[in-house]
Amino acid sequence: MAYTIAIAGKGGTGKTTLAALIIHHLLKAHGRPVLAVDADPNANLNEALGVEYVRSVIDTIDRFMGGKEQLPAGVAKGRYLEYQIESALFESKGFDMLVMGRTEGPGCYCYANDLLRGLLDRLSDNYRYVVIDNEAGMEHLSRRTTRNVDTLLITAVPTVSALRSAARIHRTALELDLNIHKTFLVINEPNERPISTDEKAGMEEVDLTKINPAVHREISSLQGSGLPLLGIIPFDYNILERSIEAKGLMDLPDDSPVLETVARIVEKILA
Ligand SMILES: Nc1ncnc2c1ncn2[C@@H]1O[C@H](COP(=O)(O)OP(=O)(O)O)[C@@H](O)[C@H]1O
Ligand SMILES: [Mg+2]
């Protein structure tokens, strides 16, 4: 069974960026195979990873349920759909990728939901690592496409309101009937306004007392409620530049400030 890292957090807090950078580090430092899962209906992890995808799992189900896909003679419906779903998996530069797609179809997909349930658990047998980029509501997780999450990372920007939102997501995660072994907060700075004086600093170097006191209090309160801070990802101009042109993050320059921080985050998770 693979080691599963899931990333949740409000929109715009850097989930997709962090997922892509974690995958980048896993491939570089730990070798393959990695399964990248985009479970955000507004899927763009493929862009951050610099790959194209053909169709999502939900598109596959849509086609099938909409009657556009003919069932070959003698093949059971469930088995065929399962096969179709698994063929939505595509191989890319050293990793495989699965795009779940949007989940609110016009009809009731209870049947498809049953098939999807446990999908990631079944697939994860073939990988060493699974990295899931979620949406804030953690819809796929809550629909139990997987039951097993070794580490859940909740991303937030360094503001009181964003940190409170991280706390709410944490509570939702606790309410889900999932096996989440560890949960951490990751602060990300998508704006050129570093919270510490040293913009290259990872968590070790950041003196938390130098952060805005209200933000600091909120972080301490999260630590107290079982959401410890794992790292602070600095603003990185290279990410901004690549994001403008949707270029992907797999070839950031070696001295990119985020790389060291993310490497440290991953190593702490796997330690
Ligand atoms: N550390 C960072 N430095 C610079 N830009 C960042 C950083 N983290 C995220 N961004 C940018 O912020 C935007 C939102 O990040 P994204 O990862 O898409 O968030 P989410 O997936 O949570 O919606 C993107 O344009 C991304 O390129
Ligand atoms: Mg995203």
PDB file of N, CA, C and O in Angstrom, residues 102-140:
ATOM      1  N   ARG A 102     -15.245  16.929 -12.059  1.00  0.00           N
ATOM      2  CA  ARG A 102     -16.298  17.501 -11.205  1.00  0.00           C
ATOM      3  C   ARG A 102     -17.313  16.423 -10.865  1.00  0.00           C
ATOM      4  O   ARG A 102     -17.488  15.466 -11.615  1.00  0.00           O
ATOM      5  N   THR A 103     -17.973  16.595  -9.720  1.00  0.00           N
ATOM      6  CA  THR A 103     -18.790  15.490  -9.241  1.00  0.00           C
ATOM      7  C   THR A 103     -20.289  15.740  -9.266  1.00  0.00           C
ATOM      8  O   THR A 103     -21.051  14.820  -9.076  1.00  0.00           O
ATOM      9  N   GLU A 104     -20.722  16.998  -9.509  1.00  0.00           N
ATOM     10  CA  GLU A 104     -22.178  17.195  -9.519  1.00  0.00           C
ATOM     11  C   GLU A 104     -22.713  17.007 -10.914  1.00  0.00           C
ATOM     12  O   GLU A 104     -22.727  17.930 -11.702  1.00  0.00           O
ATOM     13  N   GLY A 105     -23.091  15.802 -11.227  1.00  0.00           N
ATOM     14  CA  GLY A 105     -23.719  15.534 -12.518  1.00  0.00           C
ATOM     15  C   GLY A 105     -25.190  15.878 -12.420  1.00  0.00           C
ATOM     16  O   GLY A 105     -25.694  16.110 -11.325  1.00  0.00           O
ATOM     17  N   PRO A 106     -25.892  15.900 -13.562  1.00  0.00           N
ATOM     18  CA  PRO A 106     -27.320  16.209 -13.520  1.00  0.00           C
ATOM     19  C   PRO A 106     -28.124  15.090 -12.851  1.00  0.00           C
ATOM     20  O   PRO A 106     -29.111  15.333 -12.184  1.00  0.00           O
ATOM     21  N   GLY A 107     -27.674  13.852 -13.006  1.00  0.00           N
ATOM     22  CA  GLY A 107     -28.449  12.742 -12.443  1.00  0.00           C
ATOM     23  C   GLY A 107     -27.852  12.229 -11.151  1.00  0.00           C
ATOM     24  O   GLY A 107     -26.939  12.825 -10.605  1.00  0.00           O
ATOM     25  N   CYS A 108     -28.397  11.135 -10.673  1.00  0.00           N
ATOM     26  CA  CYS A 108     -27.831  10.514  -9.479  1.00  0.00           C
ATOM     27  C   CYS A 108     -26.850   9.438  -9.913  1.00  0.00           C
ATOM     28  O   CYS A 108     -27.197   8.552 -10.697  1.00  0.00           O
ATOM     29  N   TYR A 109     -25.643   9.554  -9.434  1.00  0.00           N
ATOM     30  CA  TYR A 109     -24.617   8.615  -9.843  1.00  0.00           C
ATOM     31  C   TYR A 109     -24.285   7.635  -8.734  1.00  0.00           C
ATOM     32  O   TYR A 109     -23.140   7.276  -8.531  1.00  0.00           O
ATOM     33  N   CYS A 110     -25.308   7.242  -8.002  1.00  0.00           N
ATOM     34  CA  CYS A 110     -25.052   6.376  -6.854  1.00  0.00           C
ATOM     35  C   CYS A 110     -24.257   5.136  -7.274  1.00  0.00           C
ATOM     36  O   CYS A 110     -23.331   4.718  -6.601  1.00  0.00           O
ATOM     37  N   TYR A 111     -24.632   4.615  -8.428  1.00  0.00           N
ATOM     38  CA  TYR A 111     -23.967   3.416  -8.934  1.00  0.00           C
ATOM     39  C   TYR A 111     -22.481   3.685  -9.160  1.00  0.00           C
ATOM     40  O   TYR A 111     -21.610   2.937  -8.737  1.00  0.00           O
ATOM     41  N   ALA A 112     -22.224   4.834  -9.849  1.00  0.00           N
ATOM     42  CA  ALA A 112     -20.842   5.208 -10.122  1.00  0.00           C
ATOM     43  C   ALA A 112     -20.102   5.504  -8.823  1.00  0.00           C
ATOM     44  O   ALA A 112     -18.930   5.150  -8.665  1.00  0.00           O
ATOM     45  N   ASN A 113     -20.795   6.149  -7.892  1.00  0.00           N
ATOM     46  CA  ASN A 113     -20.159   6.442  -6.601  1.00  0.00           C
ATOM     47  C   ASN A 113     -19.706   5.165  -5.915  1.00  0.00           C
ATOM     48  O   ASN A 113     -18.634   5.114  -5.320  1.00  0.00           O
ATOM     49  N   ASP A 114     -20.556   4.148  -6.007  1.00  0.00           N
ATOM     50  CA  ASP A 114     -20.181   2.866  -5.403  1.00  0.00           C
ATOM     51  C   ASP A 114     -18.898   2.334  -6.028  1.00  0.00           C
ATOM     52  O   ASP A 114     -18.054   1.775  -5.350  1.00  0.00           O
ATOM     53  N   LEU A 115     -18.792   2.519  -7.357  1.00  0.00           N
ATOM     54  CA  LEU A 115     -17.593   2.033  -8.030  1.00  0.00           C
ATOM     55  C   LEU A 115     -16.361   2.853  -7.670  1.00  0.00           C
ATOM     56  O   LEU A 115     -15.262   2.350  -7.560  1.00  0.00           O
ATOM     57  N   LEU A 116     -16.606   4.161  -7.509  1.00  0.00           N
ATOM     58  CA  LEU A 116     -15.487   5.044  -7.193  1.00  0.00           C
ATOM     59  C   LEU A 116     -14.958   4.803  -5.780  1.00  0.00           C
ATOM     60  O   LEU A 116     -13.793   4.973  -5.507  1.00  0.00           O
ATOM     61  N   ARG A 117     -15.892   4.419  -4.917  1.00  0.00           N
ATOM     62  CA  ARG A 117     -15.522   4.218  -3.521  1.00  0.00           C
ATOM     63  C   ARG A 117     -14.375   3.218  -3.425  1.00  0.00           C
ATOM     64  O   ARG A 117     -14.423   2.137  -3.980  1.00  0.00           O
ATOM     65  N   GLY A 118     -13.328   3.626  -2.776  1.00  0.00           N
ATOM     66  CA  GLY A 118     -12.208   2.704  -2.610  1.00  0.00           C
ATOM     67  C   GLY A 118     -11.288   2.641  -3.819  1.00  0.00           C
ATOM     68  O   GLY A 118     -10.306   1.922  -3.814  1.00  0.00           O
ATOM     69  N   LEU A 119     -11.617   3.446  -4.869  1.00  0.00           N
ATOM     70  CA  LEU A 119     -10.803   3.427  -6.096  1.00  0.00           C
ATOM     71  C   LEU A 119      -9.316   3.661  -5.793  1.00  0.00           C
ATOM     72  O   LEU A 119      -8.447   2.926  -6.227  1.00  0.00           O
ATOM     73  N   LEU A 120      -9.055   4.724  -5.024  1.00  0.00           N
ATOM     74  CA  LEU A 120      -7.663   5.068  -4.762  1.00  0.00           C
ATOM     75  C   LEU A 120      -6.978   4.007  -3.913  1.00  0.00           C
ATOM     76  O   LEU A 120      -5.804   3.721  -4.104  1.00  0.00           O
ATOM     77  N   ASP A 121      -7.744   3.412  -3.002  1.00  0.00           N
ATOM     78  CA  ASP A 121      -7.147   2.352  -2.181  1.00  0.00           C
ATOM     79  C   ASP A 121      -6.711   1.178  -3.065  1.00  0.00           C
ATOM     80  O   ASP A 121      -5.641   0.614  -2.885  1.00  0.00           O
ATOM     81  N   ARG A 122      -7.574   0.851  -4.054  1.00  0.00           N
ATOM     82  CA  ARG A 122      -7.214  -0.264  -4.953  1.00  0.00           C
ATOM     83  C   ARG A 122      -6.000   0.097  -5.794  1.00  0.00           C
ATOM     84  O   ARG A 122      -5.062  -0.665  -5.917  1.00  0.00           O
ATOM     85  N   LEU A 123      -6.030   1.314  -6.352  1.00  0.00           N
ATOM     86  CA  LEU A 123      -4.935   1.723  -7.239  1.00  0.00           C
ATOM     87  C   LEU A 123      -3.621   1.872  -6.482  1.00  0.00           C
ATOM     88  O   LEU A 123      -2.551   1.623  -7.028  1.00  0.00           O
ATOM     89  N   SER A 124      -3.725   2.287  -5.233  1.00  0.00           N
ATOM     90  CA  SER A 124      -2.501   2.667  -4.513  1.00  0.00           C
ATOM     91  C   SER A 124      -1.592   1.474  -4.260  1.00  0.00           C
ATOM     92  O   SER A 124      -0.420   1.646  -3.946  1.00  0.00           O
ATOM     93  N   ASP A 125      -2.117   0.259  -4.433  1.00  0.00           N
ATOM     94  CA  ASP A 125      -1.250  -0.914  -4.294  1.00  0.00           C
ATOM     95  C   ASP A 125      -0.094  -0.887  -5.291  1.00  0.00           C
ATOM     96  O   ASP A 125       0.940  -1.500  -5.070  1.00  0.00           O
ATOM     97  N   ASN A 126      -0.288  -0.169  -6.402  1.00  0.00           N
ATOM     98  CA  ASN A 126       0.739  -0.169  -7.459  1.00  0.00           C
ATOM     99  C   ASN A 126       1.782   0.938  -7.310  1.00  0.00           C
ATOM    100  O   ASN A 126       2.627   1.086  -8.173  1.00  0.00           O
ATOM    101  N   TYR A 127       1.649   1.744  -6.258  1.00  0.00           N
ATOM    102  CA  TYR A 127       2.536   2.906  -6.151  1.00  0.00           C
ATOM    103  C   TYR A 127       3.221   2.948  -4.791  1.00  0.00           C
ATOM    104  O   TYR A 127       2.751   2.348  -3.831  1.00  0.00           O
ATOM    105  N   ARG A 128       4.307   3.702  -4.766  1.00  0.00           N
ATOM    106  CA  ARG A 128       4.966   3.906  -3.476  1.00  0.00           C
ATOM    107  C   ARG A 128       4.365   5.121  -2.774  1.00  0.00           C
ATOM    108  O   ARG A 128       4.252   5.148  -1.562  1.00  0.00           O
ATOM    109  N   TYR A 129       3.992   6.123  -3.580  1.00  0.00           N
ATOM    110  CA  TYR A 129       3.405   7.336  -3.004  1.00  0.00           C
ATOM    111  C   TYR A 129       2.178   7.746  -3.807  1.00  0.00           C
ATOM    112  O   TYR A 129       2.170   7.643  -5.034  1.00  0.00           O
ATOM    113  N   VAL A 130       1.170   8.236  -3.084  1.00  0.00           N
ATOM    114  CA  VAL A 130       0.011   8.839  -3.732  1.00  0.00           C
ATOM    115  C   VAL A 130      -0.108  10.254  -3.181  1.00  0.00           C
ATOM    116  O   VAL A 130      -0.053  10.451  -1.962  1.00  0.00           O
ATOM    117  N   VAL A 131      -0.221  11.240  -4.069  1.00  0.00           N
ATOM    118  CA  VAL A 131      -0.371  12.626  -3.620  1.00  0.00           C
ATOM    119  C   VAL A 131      -1.702  13.139  -4.169  1.00  0.00           C
ATOM    120  O   VAL A 131      -1.933  13.116  -5.380  1.00  0.00           O
ATOM    121  N   ILE A 132      -2.591  13.567  -3.268  1.00  0.00           N
ATOM    122  CA  ILE A 132      -3.935  13.987  -3.682  1.00  0.00           C
ATOM    123  C   ILE A 132      -4.120  15.486  -3.465  1.00  0.00           C
ATOM    124  O   ILE A 132      -4.003  15.987  -2.346  1.00  0.00           O
ATOM    125  N   ASP A 133      -4.395  16.189  -4.553  1.00  0.00           N
ATOM    126  CA  ASP A 133      -4.699  17.624  -4.497  1.00  0.00           C
ATOM    127  C   ASP A 133      -6.215  17.751  -4.378  1.00  0.00           C
ATOM    128  O   ASP A 133      -6.941  17.466  -5.326  1.00  0.00           O
ATOM    129  N   ASN A 134      -6.689  18.150  -3.211  1.00  0.00           N
ATOM    130  CA  ASN A 134      -8.134  18.189  -2.959  1.00  0.00           C
ATOM    131  C   ASN A 134      -8.716  19.568  -3.167  1.00  0.00           C
ATOM    132  O   ASN A 134      -8.004  20.542  -3.278  1.00  0.00           O
ATOM    133  N   GLU A 135     -10.031  19.610  -3.112  1.00  0.00           N
ATOM    134  CA  GLU A 135     -10.670  20.911  -3.002  1.00  0.00           C
ATOM    135  C   GLU A 135     -10.924  21.152  -1.517  1.00  0.00           C
ATOM    136  O   GLU A 135     -10.829  20.231  -0.707  1.00  0.00           O
ATOM    137  N   ALA A 136     -11.296  22.395  -1.193  1.00  0.00           N
ATOM    138  CA  ALA A 136     -11.455  22.754   0.216  1.00  0.00           C
ATOM    139  C   ALA A 136     -12.408  21.805   0.936  1.00  0.00           C
ATOM    140  O   ALA A 136     -12.165  21.383   2.058  1.00  0.00           O
ATOM    141  N   GLY A 137     -13.528  21.471   0.280  1.00  0.00           N
ATOM    142  CA  GLY A 137     -14.529  20.632   0.927  1.00  0.00           C
ATOM    143  C   GLY A 137     -14.135  19.167   1.033  1.00  0.00           C
ATOM    144  O   GLY A 137     -14.856  18.388   1.631  1.00  0.00           O
ATOM    145  N   MET A 138     -13.016  18.839   0.453  1.00  0.00           N
ATOM    146  CA  MET A 138     -12.513  17.468   0.480  1.00  0.00           C
ATOM    147  C   MET A 138     -13.569  16.476  -0.005  1.00  0.00           C
ATOM    148  O   MET A 138     -13.751  15.408   0.569  1.00  0.00           O
ATOM    149  N   GLU A 139     -14.261  16.878  -1.069  1.00  0.00           N
ATOM    150  CA  GLU A 139     -15.394  16.091  -1.527  1.00  0.00           C
ATOM    151  C   GLU A 139     -15.061  14.630  -1.821  1.00  0.00           C
ATOM    152  O   GLU A 139     -15.755  13.728  -1.369  1.00  0.00           O
ATOM    153  N   HIS A 140     -13.982  14.434  -2.567  1.00  0.00           N
ATOM    154  CA  HIS A 140     -13.654  13.058  -2.918  1.00  0.00           C
ATOM    155  C   HIS A 140     -13.273  12.252  -1.691  1.00  0.00           C
ATOM    156  O   HIS A 140     -13.629  11.084  -1.569  1.00  0.00           O
TER     157      HIS A 140
END
